[in-house]
Amino acid sequence: MADPGNMAKDLVSGSVDAWRQAELAGFLLPEQQETLHGQGWLTMLAPRAAGGAELPLPAVVRLEEEIAATDGSLGWVVTLCAGAGWFAGFLPPALASGIIGTPGVCLAGSGAPTGFADTDGDDFIITGRWDYASGAPMATHFTLNAVLRIRGEIVRDEAGKPRIRAFVVPARHVTLESSWRSIGLRASASHAYRIDGARVPASHGFAIDAAHATADGPLYRFPFMALAYVTLAANLLGMAGRFVALAEPLVAARRQHGSGVPLAEVPSVAARLARAREELAAGRAALHETLDRAWADVVRHAVPDEESLQQVSLRLVETCRRNVDALYPYCGLQAAREDAAINRVWRDFHTATQHALLLPD
């Protein structure tokens, strides 16, 4: 894998048109996909023993913010697909190595349990439909959650709730449905997918729990939901930071109605810009401090504070929402043009905030 210290700084140099073309096409262009594979970003959370990079989570979160700041769709695909690659740490090692070693490997998927897994001897028969699989057109494998059934009857736990199991399924069993019609993250191609009676071995089912990890190392002891919160928050932070950077010259170019004073020189507006920069920086620092502390806990086999990770992530997302929405009115009609970079960032940001985990309190 390329040195993550280089981040994504050179990724979009001279390629603004390419990102616009990707948005119009509704998927990442072949040369952009080659960059993802060349950088090794899609397998950066997969076990080293299986062929992944197994990067420390704090380094991944910082990288994902950088990537999202270059392009929202790119950041979203990297985050969701690398997150699915993390599941390789919970698969039988030989299966994990086979999947991660697949040429052009990319795991996409959905966490909603909107399908069924029927037992059939040592196999499972998977049937169902799942929404919002980011990176779906380039996926070699799909992950999913399914309700377990035996002879057509739903299997239930001690509390009477349906038992759910995660699975990984090769893309040859999957039918994509062109359903992604959002205002933003268009190139993420987060389409729905369907599986109609695919037979998979029991080894393709797994439990997302540290007690069931098959790979050693702190990355697979880190709580799944906490990982999801911090990586999603990093994406929103990257997009929000990019929005503020693009807003500043637009605000500077506008003048206050009546007085003719440049908006950037109006004290209240100047204070609003400064506050946005300061609040995002403070939110970033809080996220990194909390994550670094949790990572250190996991490394020494201690239990991290999941509640703190969730709360710092949600507070950061709310900070991003507040500042993006506060600055938007000062940017003028340029920000409302669909072909403007700031408009694409605004649309990507507000689409990303609709993720179910990021609902405000």
mmCIF file of C-alpha atoms in Angstrom, residues 3-358:
data_model
loop_
_atom_site.group_PDB
_atom_site.id
_atom_site.type_symbol
_atom_site.label_atom_id
_atom_site.label_comp_id
_atom_site.label_asym_id
_atom_site.label_seq_id
_atom_site.Cartn_x
_atom_site.Cartn_y
_atom_site.Cartn_z
ATOM 1 C CA ASP A 3 2.353 5.581 2.233
ATOM 2 C CA PRO A 4 -0.818 6.916 3.900
ATOM 3 C CA GLY A 5 1.233 9.929 4.978
ATOM 4 C CA ASN A 6 0.920 11.184 1.413
ATOM 5 C CA MET A 7 -2.812 11.139 2.013
ATOM 6 C CA ALA A 8 -4.888 12.209 -0.966
ATOM 7 C CA LYS A 9 -3.135 15.514 -1.617
ATOM 8 C CA ASP A 10 -2.225 14.751 -5.226
ATOM 9 C CA LEU A 11 -5.351 12.778 -6.033
ATOM 10 C CA VAL A 12 -7.395 15.498 -7.693
ATOM 11 C CA SER A 13 -4.606 17.731 -8.908
ATOM 12 C CA GLY A 14 -5.704 18.859 -12.355
ATOM 13 C CA SER A 15 -8.668 16.451 -12.388
ATOM 14 C CA VAL A 16 -11.668 18.603 -11.478
ATOM 15 C CA ASP A 17 -13.233 17.770 -14.833
ATOM 16 C CA ALA A 18 -12.814 14.050 -14.137
ATOM 17 C CA TRP A 19 -14.794 14.297 -10.911
ATOM 18 C CA ARG A 20 -17.497 16.238 -12.694
ATOM 19 C CA GLN A 21 -17.593 13.535 -15.388
ATOM 20 C CA ALA A 22 -17.850 10.847 -12.721
ATOM 21 C CA GLU A 23 -20.816 12.630 -11.191
ATOM 22 C CA LEU A 24 -22.531 12.883 -14.558
ATOM 23 C CA ALA A 25 -21.772 9.231 -15.315
ATOM 24 C CA GLY A 26 -23.054 8.126 -11.913
ATOM 25 C CA PHE A 27 -20.006 6.020 -11.034
ATOM 26 C CA LEU A 28 -16.284 6.339 -10.444
ATOM 27 C CA LEU A 29 -14.440 6.369 -13.761
ATOM 28 C CA PRO A 30 -12.000 3.530 -14.583
ATOM 29 C CA GLU A 31 -8.956 5.717 -13.935
ATOM 30 C CA GLN A 32 -10.364 6.706 -10.550
ATOM 31 C CA GLN A 33 -10.998 3.079 -9.677
ATOM 32 C CA GLU A 34 -7.408 2.306 -10.654
ATOM 33 C CA THR A 35 -6.260 4.938 -8.163
ATOM 34 C CA LEU A 36 -8.235 3.261 -5.364
ATOM 35 C CA HIS A 37 -6.713 -0.107 -6.141
ATOM 36 C CA GLY A 38 -3.238 1.312 -6.688
ATOM 37 C CA GLN A 39 -3.295 3.084 -3.330
ATOM 38 C CA GLY A 40 -4.626 -0.034 -1.611
ATOM 39 C CA TRP A 41 -7.347 1.968 0.080
ATOM 40 C CA LEU A 42 -10.084 -0.646 -0.385
ATOM 41 C CA THR A 43 -8.129 -3.246 1.605
ATOM 42 C CA MET A 44 -6.531 -0.969 4.200
ATOM 43 C CA LEU A 45 -8.691 -2.458 6.981
ATOM 44 C CA ALA A 46 -8.320 -6.080 5.853
ATOM 45 C CA PRO A 47 -5.953 -8.393 7.755
ATOM 46 C CA ARG A 48 -2.303 -8.293 6.787
ATOM 47 C CA ALA A 49 -2.266 -12.093 6.800
ATOM 48 C CA ALA A 50 -4.973 -12.081 4.120
ATOM 49 C CA GLY A 51 -3.168 -9.559 1.932
ATOM 50 C CA GLY A 52 -4.601 -6.333 3.357
ATOM 51 C CA ALA A 53 -2.745 -3.408 4.938
ATOM 52 C CA GLU A 54 -4.348 -3.643 8.412
ATOM 53 C CA LEU A 55 -3.651 0.012 9.123
ATOM 54 C CA PRO A 56 -4.212 1.434 12.606
ATOM 55 C CA LEU A 57 -7.708 2.891 12.794
ATOM 56 C CA PRO A 58 -6.570 6.429 13.751
ATOM 57 C CA ALA A 59 -4.470 6.577 10.562
ATOM 58 C CA VAL A 60 -7.421 5.337 8.506
ATOM 59 C CA VAL A 61 -9.784 7.964 9.934
ATOM 60 C CA ARG A 62 -7.350 10.776 9.157
ATOM 61 C CA LEU A 63 -6.878 9.437 5.631
ATOM 62 C CA GLU A 64 -10.611 9.127 5.038
ATOM 63 C CA GLU A 65 -11.108 12.765 5.995
ATOM 64 C CA GLU A 66 -8.466 13.780 3.443
ATOM 65 C CA ILE A 67 -10.065 11.674 0.724
ATOM 66 C CA ALA A 68 -13.573 12.981 1.430
ATOM 67 C CA ALA A 69 -12.226 16.529 1.232
ATOM 68 C CA THR A 70 -11.076 15.852 -2.337
ATOM 69 C CA ASP A 71 -14.372 14.314 -3.427
ATOM 70 C CA GLY A 72 -17.402 13.186 -1.445
ATOM 71 C CA SER A 73 -18.272 10.195 -3.605
ATOM 72 C CA LEU A 74 -14.703 8.959 -3.538
ATOM 73 C CA GLY A 75 -14.495 9.292 0.229
ATOM 74 C CA TRP A 76 -17.825 7.543 0.678
ATOM 75 C CA VAL A 77 -16.868 4.582 -1.531
ATOM 76 C CA VAL A 78 -13.478 4.213 0.142
ATOM 77 C CA THR A 79 -14.993 4.338 3.627
ATOM 78 C CA LEU A 80 -17.906 1.972 3.010
ATOM 79 C CA CYS A 81 -15.961 -0.513 0.898
ATOM 80 C CA ALA A 82 -12.870 -0.501 3.107
ATOM 81 C CA GLY A 83 -15.254 -1.005 6.026
ATOM 82 C CA ALA A 84 -16.683 -4.078 4.314
ATOM 83 C CA GLY A 85 -13.109 -5.277 3.745
ATOM 84 C CA TRP A 86 -12.626 -5.125 7.524
ATOM 85 C CA PHE A 87 -15.054 -8.054 7.773
ATOM 86 C CA ALA A 88 -12.310 -10.274 6.327
ATOM 87 C CA GLY A 89 -10.934 -10.311 9.855
ATOM 88 C CA PHE A 90 -13.957 -12.346 10.919
ATOM 89 C CA LEU A 91 -13.882 -14.909 8.094
ATOM 90 C CA PRO A 92 -11.998 -18.212 7.968
ATOM 91 C CA PRO A 93 -8.405 -17.230 7.088
ATOM 92 C CA ALA A 94 -8.284 -19.205 3.832
ATOM 93 C CA LEU A 95 -11.542 -17.650 2.638
ATOM 94 C CA ALA A 96 -10.363 -14.177 3.674
ATOM 95 C CA SER A 97 -7.124 -14.611 1.733
ATOM 96 C CA GLY A 98 -9.017 -15.794 -1.336
ATOM 97 C CA ILE A 99 -11.342 -12.786 -1.251
ATOM 98 C CA ILE A 100 -8.713 -10.136 -0.539
ATOM 99 C CA GLY A 101 -6.463 -11.715 -3.170
ATOM 100 C CA THR A 102 -9.129 -11.343 -5.861
ATOM 101 C CA PRO A 103 -7.860 -9.064 -8.662
ATOM 102 C CA GLY A 104 -9.534 -5.655 -8.301
ATOM 103 C CA VAL A 105 -11.155 -6.735 -5.035
ATOM 104 C CA CYS A 106 -13.891 -4.483 -3.721
ATOM 105 C CA LEU A 107 -16.455 -5.416 -1.091
ATOM 106 C CA ALA A 108 -19.734 -3.503 -1.097
ATOM 107 C CA GLY A 109 -22.839 -4.184 0.919
ATOM 108 C CA SER A 110 -25.660 -3.219 3.225
ATOM 109 C CA GLY A 111 -26.276 -3.668 6.922
ATOM 110 C CA ALA A 112 -30.058 -3.854 6.785
ATOM 111 C CA PRO A 113 -31.386 -7.411 7.381
ATOM 112 C CA THR A 114 -33.745 -7.341 4.390
ATOM 113 C CA GLY A 115 -33.168 -10.876 3.171
ATOM 114 C CA PHE A 116 -33.274 -14.481 4.347
ATOM 115 C CA ALA A 117 -30.706 -17.233 4.763
ATOM 116 C CA ASP A 118 -32.298 -20.692 4.666
ATOM 117 C CA THR A 119 -30.273 -23.634 5.931
ATOM 118 C CA ASP A 120 -29.779 -26.431 3.419
ATOM 119 C CA GLY A 121 -27.411 -29.075 4.740
ATOM 120 C CA ASP A 122 -24.019 -27.434 5.212
ATOM 121 C CA ASP A 123 -24.985 -24.508 2.998
ATOM 122 C CA PHE A 124 -27.247 -21.482 3.117
ATOM 123 C CA ILE A 125 -29.634 -20.317 0.410
ATOM 124 C CA ILE A 126 -29.621 -16.511 0.302
ATOM 125 C CA THR A 127 -32.622 -14.572 -1.011
ATOM 126 C CA GLY A 128 -33.527 -10.912 -0.675
ATOM 127 C CA ARG A 129 -33.031 -7.319 -1.729
ATOM 128 C CA TRP A 130 -30.744 -4.784 -0.093
ATOM 129 C CA ASP A 131 -30.520 -1.002 -0.588
ATOM 130 C CA TYR A 132 -27.592 1.411 -0.751
ATOM 131 C CA ALA A 133 -24.478 -0.579 -1.602
ATOM 132 C CA SER A 134 -21.906 2.143 -2.247
ATOM 133 C CA GLY A 135 -19.438 1.183 -4.957
ATOM 134 C CA ALA A 136 -21.779 -1.545 -6.215
ATOM 135 C CA PRO A 137 -20.733 -1.483 -9.911
ATOM 136 C CA MET A 138 -17.081 -2.177 -9.045
ATOM 137 C CA ALA A 139 -17.746 -4.764 -6.320
ATOM 138 C CA THR A 140 -16.308 -8.258 -6.580
ATOM 139 C CA HIS A 141 -18.141 -9.359 -3.428
ATOM 140 C CA PHE A 142 -21.141 -8.186 -1.423
ATOM 141 C CA THR A 143 -21.709 -8.336 2.309
ATOM 142 C CA LEU A 144 -25.184 -8.470 3.815
ATOM 143 C CA ASN A 145 -27.252 -9.281 6.856
ATOM 144 C CA ALA A 146 -29.973 -11.912 6.564
ATOM 145 C CA VAL A 147 -32.616 -13.411 8.838
ATOM 146 C CA LEU A 148 -31.970 -17.097 9.471
ATOM 147 C CA ARG A 149 -34.657 -19.661 8.620
ATOM 148 C CA ILE A 150 -34.933 -23.425 8.980
ATOM 149 C CA ARG A 151 -37.493 -25.130 6.749
ATOM 150 C CA GLY A 152 -39.135 -21.757 6.158
ATOM 151 C CA GLU A 153 -39.466 -20.898 9.846
ATOM 152 C CA ILE A 154 -37.619 -17.874 11.219
ATOM 153 C CA VAL A 155 -35.024 -18.784 13.847
ATOM 154 C CA ARG A 156 -35.470 -16.695 16.993
ATOM 155 C CA ASP A 157 -33.285 -15.942 19.994
ATOM 156 C CA GLU A 158 -34.202 -16.266 23.666
ATOM 157 C CA ALA A 159 -36.039 -12.905 23.518
ATOM 158 C CA GLY A 160 -38.073 -13.991 20.520
ATOM 159 C CA LYS A 161 -36.234 -11.746 18.059
ATOM 160 C CA PRO A 162 -35.186 -13.076 14.643
ATOM 161 C CA ARG A 163 -31.613 -14.297 14.509
ATOM 162 C CA ILE A 164 -29.522 -12.364 12.000
ATOM 163 C CA ARG A 165 -26.238 -13.445 10.458
ATOM 164 C CA ALA A 166 -23.785 -11.627 8.232
ATOM 165 C CA PHE A 167 -22.643 -13.173 4.952
ATOM 166 C CA VAL A 168 -20.238 -12.455 2.125
ATOM 167 C CA VAL A 169 -21.368 -13.431 -1.367
ATOM 168 C CA PRO A 170 -19.429 -13.314 -4.664
ATOM 169 C CA ALA A 171 -20.737 -10.721 -7.115
ATOM 170 C CA ARG A 172 -21.676 -13.418 -9.650
ATOM 171 C CA HIS A 173 -24.693 -14.224 -7.437
ATOM 172 C CA VAL A 174 -25.852 -10.603 -7.321
ATOM 173 C CA THR A 175 -28.162 -8.630 -9.589
ATOM 174 C CA LEU A 176 -27.789 -4.861 -9.368
ATOM 175 C CA GLU A 177 -30.787 -2.552 -9.531
ATOM 176 C CA SER A 178 -30.128 0.959 -10.799
ATOM 177 C CA SER A 179 -31.854 2.715 -7.928
ATOM 178 C CA TRP A 180 -29.447 5.466 -6.839
ATOM 179 C CA ARG A 181 -31.096 8.827 -7.632
ATOM 180 C CA SER A 182 -29.770 11.113 -4.891
ATOM 181 C CA ILE A 183 -28.910 14.792 -5.250
ATOM 182 C CA GLY A 184 -25.381 14.098 -4.040
ATOM 183 C CA LEU A 185 -22.742 11.375 -3.791
ATOM 184 C CA ARG A 186 -23.873 10.501 -7.303
ATOM 185 C CA ALA A 187 -20.623 8.814 -8.298
ATOM 186 C CA SER A 188 -20.811 6.551 -5.242
ATOM 187 C CA ALA A 189 -23.301 4.481 -7.282
ATOM 188 C CA SER A 190 -24.984 3.291 -4.086
ATOM 189 C CA HIS A 191 -27.436 1.044 -5.908
ATOM 190 C CA ALA A 192 -29.693 -1.667 -4.546
ATOM 191 C CA TYR A 193 -28.916 -5.315 -5.195
ATOM 192 C CA ARG A 194 -30.856 -8.545 -5.254
ATOM 193 C CA ILE A 195 -29.953 -12.167 -4.653
ATOM 194 C CA ASP A 196 -32.320 -14.875 -5.834
ATOM 195 C CA GLY A 197 -31.579 -18.180 -4.138
ATOM 196 C CA ALA A 198 -27.772 -18.184 -4.148
ATOM 197 C CA ARG A 199 -26.185 -21.182 -2.472
ATOM 198 C CA VAL A 200 -23.177 -20.307 -0.305
ATOM 199 C CA PRO A 201 -21.164 -22.465 2.104
ATOM 200 C CA ALA A 202 -21.680 -21.944 5.826
ATOM 201 C CA SER A 203 -18.113 -20.593 5.954
ATOM 202 C CA HIS A 204 -19.363 -17.471 4.157
ATOM 203 C CA GLY A 205 -21.386 -16.535 7.242
ATOM 204 C CA PHE A 206 -19.711 -14.658 10.060
ATOM 205 C CA ALA A 207 -20.317 -12.808 13.323
ATOM 206 C CA ILE A 208 -19.098 -9.208 13.659
ATOM 207 C CA ASP A 209 -17.816 -9.472 17.188
ATOM 208 C CA ALA A 210 -14.332 -9.343 18.685
ATOM 209 C CA ALA A 211 -14.938 -12.719 20.312
ATOM 210 C CA HIS A 212 -15.356 -14.238 16.849
ATOM 211 C CA ALA A 213 -12.440 -12.496 15.115
ATOM 212 C CA THR A 214 -10.223 -14.839 13.132
ATOM 213 C CA ALA A 215 -7.423 -12.286 12.698
ATOM 214 C CA ASP A 216 -5.147 -11.152 15.480
ATOM 215 C CA GLY A 217 -4.481 -7.527 16.238
ATOM 216 C CA PRO A 218 -6.265 -4.561 17.794
ATOM 217 C CA LEU A 219 -8.136 -3.627 14.627
ATOM 218 C CA TYR A 220 -10.398 -6.666 15.011
ATOM 219 C CA ARG A 221 -10.946 -6.064 18.706
ATOM 220 C CA PHE A 222 -12.241 -2.568 17.999
ATOM 221 C CA PRO A 223 -16.056 -2.324 18.389
ATOM 222 C CA PHE A 224 -17.852 -2.307 15.056
ATOM 223 C CA MET A 225 -20.373 0.423 15.804
ATOM 224 C CA ALA A 226 -17.666 2.727 17.152
ATOM 225 C CA LEU A 227 -15.646 2.125 13.986
ATOM 226 C CA ALA A 228 -18.691 2.993 11.890
ATOM 227 C CA TYR A 229 -19.350 6.245 13.769
ATOM 228 C CA VAL A 230 -15.798 7.589 13.609
ATOM 229 C CA THR A 231 -15.272 6.750 9.929
ATOM 230 C CA LEU A 232 -18.584 8.299 8.871
ATOM 231 C CA ALA A 233 -17.876 11.411 10.950
ATOM 232 C CA ALA A 234 -14.486 11.746 9.266
ATOM 233 C CA ASN A 235 -16.225 11.855 5.885
ATOM 234 C CA LEU A 236 -18.602 14.607 6.973
ATOM 235 C CA LEU A 237 -15.681 16.549 8.421
ATOM 236 C CA GLY A 238 -13.734 16.286 5.173
ATOM 237 C CA MET A 239 -16.679 17.509 3.115
ATOM 238 C CA ALA A 240 -17.470 20.326 5.543
ATOM 239 C CA GLY A 241 -13.872 21.503 5.558
ATOM 240 C CA ARG A 242 -13.840 21.552 1.773
ATOM 241 C CA PHE A 243 -17.097 23.511 1.735
ATOM 242 C CA VAL A 244 -15.660 26.189 4.032
ATOM 243 C CA ALA A 245 -12.529 26.458 1.881
ATOM 244 C CA LEU A 246 -14.632 26.950 -1.252
ATOM 245 C CA ALA A 247 -17.001 29.362 0.485
ATOM 246 C CA GLU A 248 -14.311 31.821 1.557
ATOM 247 C CA PRO A 249 -13.442 33.218 -1.923
ATOM 248 C CA LEU A 250 -17.132 33.382 -2.869
ATOM 249 C CA VAL A 251 -17.932 35.398 0.254
ATOM 250 C CA ALA A 252 -14.929 37.643 -0.406
ATOM 251 C CA ALA A 253 -16.195 38.370 -3.934
ATOM 252 C CA ARG A 254 -19.662 39.503 -2.797
ATOM 253 C CA ARG A 255 -20.659 42.904 -1.458
ATOM 254 C CA GLN A 256 -23.229 43.834 1.133
ATOM 255 C CA HIS A 257 -26.402 45.198 -0.368
ATOM 256 C CA GLY A 258 -26.717 48.948 0.138
ATOM 257 C CA SER A 259 -23.291 49.662 1.627
ATOM 258 C CA GLY A 260 -21.178 48.029 -1.066
ATOM 259 C CA VAL A 261 -18.793 46.745 1.605
ATOM 260 C CA PRO A 262 -17.221 43.368 0.741
ATOM 261 C CA LEU A 263 -19.076 40.681 2.694
ATOM 262 C CA ALA A 264 -15.838 39.312 4.073
ATOM 263 C CA GLU A 265 -15.252 42.710 5.752
ATOM 264 C CA VAL A 266 -18.656 42.823 7.423
ATOM 265 C CA PRO A 267 -17.843 42.012 11.073
ATOM 266 C CA SER A 268 -20.675 39.513 11.559
ATOM 267 C CA VAL A 269 -19.791 37.640 8.363
ATOM 268 C CA ALA A 270 -16.067 37.640 9.094
ATOM 269 C CA ALA A 271 -16.858 36.282 12.555
ATOM 270 C CA ARG A 272 -19.091 33.596 11.050
ATOM 271 C CA LEU A 273 -16.268 32.408 8.762
ATOM 272 C CA ALA A 274 -13.760 32.425 11.594
ATOM 273 C CA ARG A 275 -16.156 30.530 13.848
ATOM 274 C CA ALA A 276 -16.660 27.848 11.187
ATOM 275 C CA ARG A 277 -12.924 27.264 10.887
ATOM 276 C CA GLU A 278 -12.468 27.217 14.657
ATOM 277 C CA GLU A 279 -15.389 24.898 15.384
ATOM 278 C CA LEU A 280 -14.373 22.387 12.733
ATOM 279 C CA ALA A 281 -10.805 22.408 14.026
ATOM 280 C CA ALA A 282 -12.021 21.877 17.586
ATOM 281 C CA GLY A 283 -14.326 19.056 16.490
ATOM 282 C CA ARG A 284 -11.493 17.403 14.600
ATOM 283 C CA ALA A 285 -9.206 17.626 17.613
ATOM 284 C CA ALA A 286 -11.871 16.122 19.883
ATOM 285 C CA LEU A 287 -12.494 13.240 17.480
ATOM 286 C CA HIS A 288 -8.794 12.459 17.149
ATOM 287 C CA GLU A 289 -8.155 12.700 20.882
ATOM 288 C CA THR A 290 -11.059 10.397 21.727
ATOM 289 C CA LEU A 291 -10.194 7.912 18.982
ATOM 290 C CA ASP A 292 -6.490 7.856 19.820
ATOM 291 C CA ARG A 293 -7.324 7.147 23.461
ATOM 292 C CA ALA A 294 -9.754 4.363 22.492
ATOM 293 C CA TRP A 295 -7.206 2.845 20.122
ATOM 294 C CA ALA A 296 -4.568 2.847 22.858
ATOM 295 C CA ASP A 297 -7.058 1.065 25.106
ATOM 296 C CA VAL A 298 -7.697 -1.642 22.525
ATOM 297 C CA VAL A 299 -4.000 -2.100 21.827
ATOM 298 C CA ARG A 300 -3.427 -2.893 25.505
ATOM 299 C CA HIS A 301 -6.473 -5.202 25.548
ATOM 300 C CA ALA A 302 -8.602 -2.787 27.566
ATOM 301 C CA VAL A 303 -12.229 -1.963 26.779
ATOM 302 C CA PRO A 304 -12.654 1.351 24.901
ATOM 303 C CA ASP A 305 -15.339 3.878 25.766
ATOM 304 C CA GLU A 306 -17.823 3.254 22.943
ATOM 305 C CA GLU A 307 -20.286 5.831 24.232
ATOM 306 C CA SER A 308 -17.653 8.576 24.046
ATOM 307 C CA LEU A 309 -16.746 7.605 20.482
ATOM 308 C CA GLN A 310 -20.381 7.743 19.419
ATOM 309 C CA GLN A 311 -21.048 11.045 21.139
ATOM 310 C CA VAL A 312 -17.938 12.821 19.874
ATOM 311 C CA SER A 313 -18.768 11.625 16.350
ATOM 312 C CA LEU A 314 -22.369 12.837 16.496
ATOM 313 C CA ARG A 315 -21.331 16.180 17.997
ATOM 314 C CA LEU A 316 -18.845 16.627 15.178
ATOM 315 C CA VAL A 317 -21.474 15.833 12.553
ATOM 316 C CA GLU A 318 -23.816 18.383 14.120
ATOM 317 C CA THR A 319 -21.006 20.965 14.146
ATOM 318 C CA CYS A 320 -20.422 20.300 10.456
ATOM 319 C CA ARG A 321 -24.134 20.618 9.664
ATOM 320 C CA ARG A 322 -24.454 23.881 11.564
ATOM 321 C CA ASN A 323 -21.483 25.546 9.901
ATOM 322 C CA VAL A 324 -22.181 24.416 6.352
ATOM 323 C CA ASP A 325 -25.777 25.605 6.594
ATOM 324 C CA ALA A 326 -24.775 28.896 8.238
ATOM 325 C CA LEU A 327 -22.290 29.790 5.480
ATOM 326 C CA TYR A 328 -24.324 28.691 2.473
ATOM 327 C CA PRO A 329 -26.523 31.850 2.247
ATOM 328 C CA TYR A 330 -23.429 34.085 2.017
ATOM 329 C CA CYS A 331 -22.063 32.268 -1.035
ATOM 330 C CA GLY A 332 -24.508 33.647 -3.611
ATOM 331 C CA LEU A 333 -26.027 32.051 -6.652
ATOM 332 C CA GLN A 334 -22.668 30.580 -7.611
ATOM 333 C CA ALA A 335 -23.223 28.055 -4.832
ATOM 334 C CA ALA A 336 -26.594 27.126 -6.336
ATOM 335 C CA ARG A 337 -25.152 26.239 -9.733
ATOM 336 C CA GLU A 338 -25.213 22.490 -10.222
ATOM 337 C CA ASP A 339 -21.919 22.543 -12.106
ATOM 338 C CA ALA A 340 -20.075 24.517 -9.400
ATOM 339 C CA ALA A 341 -17.630 22.649 -7.183
ATOM 340 C CA ILE A 342 -19.110 24.108 -4.012
ATOM 341 C CA ASN A 343 -22.589 23.023 -5.036
ATOM 342 C CA ARG A 344 -21.383 19.454 -5.563
ATOM 343 C CA VAL A 345 -19.765 19.487 -2.113
ATOM 344 C CA TRP A 346 -22.975 20.891 -0.587
ATOM 345 C CA ARG A 347 -25.063 18.175 -2.247
ATOM 346 C CA ASP A 348 -22.626 15.426 -1.290
ATOM 347 C CA PHE A 349 -22.523 16.647 2.301
ATOM 348 C CA HIS A 350 -26.281 16.788 2.741
ATOM 349 C CA THR A 351 -26.741 13.382 1.135
ATOM 350 C CA ALA A 352 -24.156 11.862 3.474
ATOM 351 C CA THR A 353 -25.848 13.353 6.539
ATOM 352 C CA GLN A 354 -28.913 11.222 5.799
ATOM 353 C CA HIS A 355 -27.124 8.052 6.867
ATOM 354 C CA ALA A 356 -29.224 6.322 9.533
ATOM 355 C CA LEU A 357 -26.433 6.428 12.123
ATOM 356 C CA LEU A 358 -26.103 10.198 11.830
#
